[in-house]
């Protein structure tokens, strides 16, 4: 089995741009805690996203809406302490940036100062342009996020594929160009037709990272719990499971329970 040996140079937004120019794909995963972030960084991941999906996979909420800025800062600071190489991007949670560019700036500054993050991510296009522009004035790099934007789930009503119709696809293309013009260093495209994602990636210079957006983009992102098979009952078409940790963990824990109950653990070598 070949092991991917990462170069030790830190990943920067400039490096990501170079990767796009050279056609090198960008690998991104979510992380929310120190131990996992250390493993993912050590394995050579390019970007770690402290996603507001923490609301689902860490806290068990149905949507991403309940997670707070304080909770995002807690997760982000744990990840930052673990990372030596990856670029760490942190989601601005719902309610911390929409409709008020001053609040967007203050929220981003808290994330950079208190967690030590490298960049922030915001969901939306033209409607949050002012917030993005304001954050950029403080020298904070911004990643955009278009397509299925889970913070707007109550507007969409469903987690189904976005931008299948011409009008929404056209708005998405315009939004992507706008995010590039305003100064975003990269954009996530979530759950949109592969052809549309490829068109967007080819029409802008900044990297486009897809999740459920096909292979003709500049990189891919998955939620770590989903790709490691920890999440239960979530099997969208775009997800490839790289491990079955649910089985590995369940087997390990049931072996432990058996050993404790039968007094097999601890044995003489495992005591003082
Ligand atoms: O919060 C998250 O995990 C995300 C990814 C799905 C891109 O935004």
mmCIF file with all atom_site columns, C-alpha atoms and ligand atoms in Angstrom, residues 28 30 32 49-54 64 91 121 123 145 150 188 190 211 221 223, ligand 1:
data_model
loop_
_atom_site.group_PDB
_atom_site.id
_atom_site.type_symbol
_atom_site.label_atom_id
_atom_site.label_alt_id
_atom_site.label_comp_id
_atom_site.label_asym_id
_atom_site.label_entity_id
_atom_site.label_seq_id
_atom_site.pdbx_PDB_ins_code
_atom_site.Cartn_x
_atom_site.Cartn_y
_atom_site.Cartn_z
_atom_site.occupancy
_atom_site.B_iso_or_equiv
_atom_site.pdbx_formal_charge
_atom_site.auth_seq_id
_atom_site.auth_comp_id
_atom_site.auth_asym_id
_atom_site.auth_atom_id
_atom_site.pdbx_PDB_model_num
ATOM   1  C CA . UNK A 1 28  ? -10.087 19.107 2.256  1.00 0.00 ? 28  UNK A CA 1
ATOM   2  C CA . UNK A 1 30  ? -13.773 18.741 8.202  1.00 0.00 ? 30  UNK A CA 1
ATOM   3  C CA . UNK A 1 32  ? -13.677 19.658 15.056 1.00 0.00 ? 32  UNK A CA 1
ATOM   4  C CA . UNK A 1 49  ? -12.571 22.979 7.677  1.00 0.00 ? 49  UNK A CA 1
ATOM   5  C CA . UNK A 1 50  ? -13.981 23.542 11.129 1.00 0.00 ? 50  UNK A CA 1
ATOM   6  C CA . UNK A 1 51  ? -17.460 23.295 9.642  1.00 0.00 ? 51  UNK A CA 1
ATOM   7  C CA . UNK A 1 52  ? -20.682 24.300 11.285 1.00 0.00 ? 52  UNK A CA 1
ATOM   8  C CA . UNK A 1 53  ? -21.582 20.677 10.484 1.00 0.00 ? 53  UNK A CA 1
ATOM   9  C CA . UNK A 1 54  ? -20.203 20.284 14.039 1.00 0.00 ? 54  UNK A CA 1
ATOM   10 C CA . UNK A 1 64  ? -26.428 23.641 11.384 1.00 0.00 ? 64  UNK A CA 1
ATOM   11 C CA . UNK A 1 91  ? -17.304 28.505 9.297  1.00 0.00 ? 91  UNK A CA 1
ATOM   12 C CA . UNK A 1 121 ? -16.041 30.606 5.348  1.00 0.00 ? 121 UNK A CA 1
ATOM   13 C CA . UNK A 1 123 ? -22.495 30.845 2.887  1.00 0.00 ? 123 UNK A CA 1
ATOM   14 C CA . UNK A 1 145 ? -19.870 28.639 -0.242 1.00 0.00 ? 145 UNK A CA 1
ATOM   15 C CA . UNK A 1 150 ? -27.290 24.308 4.802  1.00 0.00 ? 150 UNK A CA 1
ATOM   16 C CA . UNK A 1 188 ? -17.025 25.558 -1.946 1.00 0.00 ? 188 UNK A CA 1
ATOM   17 C CA . UNK A 1 190 ? -22.145 21.927 -2.562 1.00 0.00 ? 190 UNK A CA 1
ATOM   18 C CA . UNK A 1 211 ? -18.877 18.332 -2.298 1.00 0.00 ? 211 UNK A CA 1
ATOM   19 C CA . UNK A 1 221 ? -14.280 18.210 0.663  1.00 0.00 ? 221 UNK A CA 1
ATOM   20 C CA . UNK A 1 223 ? -17.363 15.622 6.349  1.00 0.00 ? 223 UNK A CA 1
HETATM 21 O O1 . LIG B 2 .   ? -19.962 22.639 7.580  1.00 0.00 ? 1   LIG B O1 1
HETATM 22 C C1 . LIG B 2 .   ? -19.479 21.879 6.713  1.00 0.00 ? 1   LIG B C1 1
HETATM 23 O O2 . LIG B 2 .   ? -19.091 20.725 6.986  1.00 0.00 ? 1   LIG B O2 1
HETATM 24 C C2 . LIG B 2 .   ? -19.384 22.370 5.345  1.00 0.00 ? 1   LIG B C2 1
HETATM 25 C C3 . LIG B 2 .   ? -18.962 21.400 4.291  1.00 0.00 ? 1   LIG B C3 1
HETATM 26 C C4 . LIG B 2 .   ? -20.060 20.478 3.949  1.00 0.00 ? 1   LIG B C4 1
HETATM 27 C C5 . LIG B 2 .   ? -18.413 22.070 3.096  1.00 0.00 ? 1   LIG B C5 1
HETATM 28 O O3 . LIG B 2 .   ? -19.671 23.499 5.093  1.00 0.00 ? 1   LIG B O3 1
#
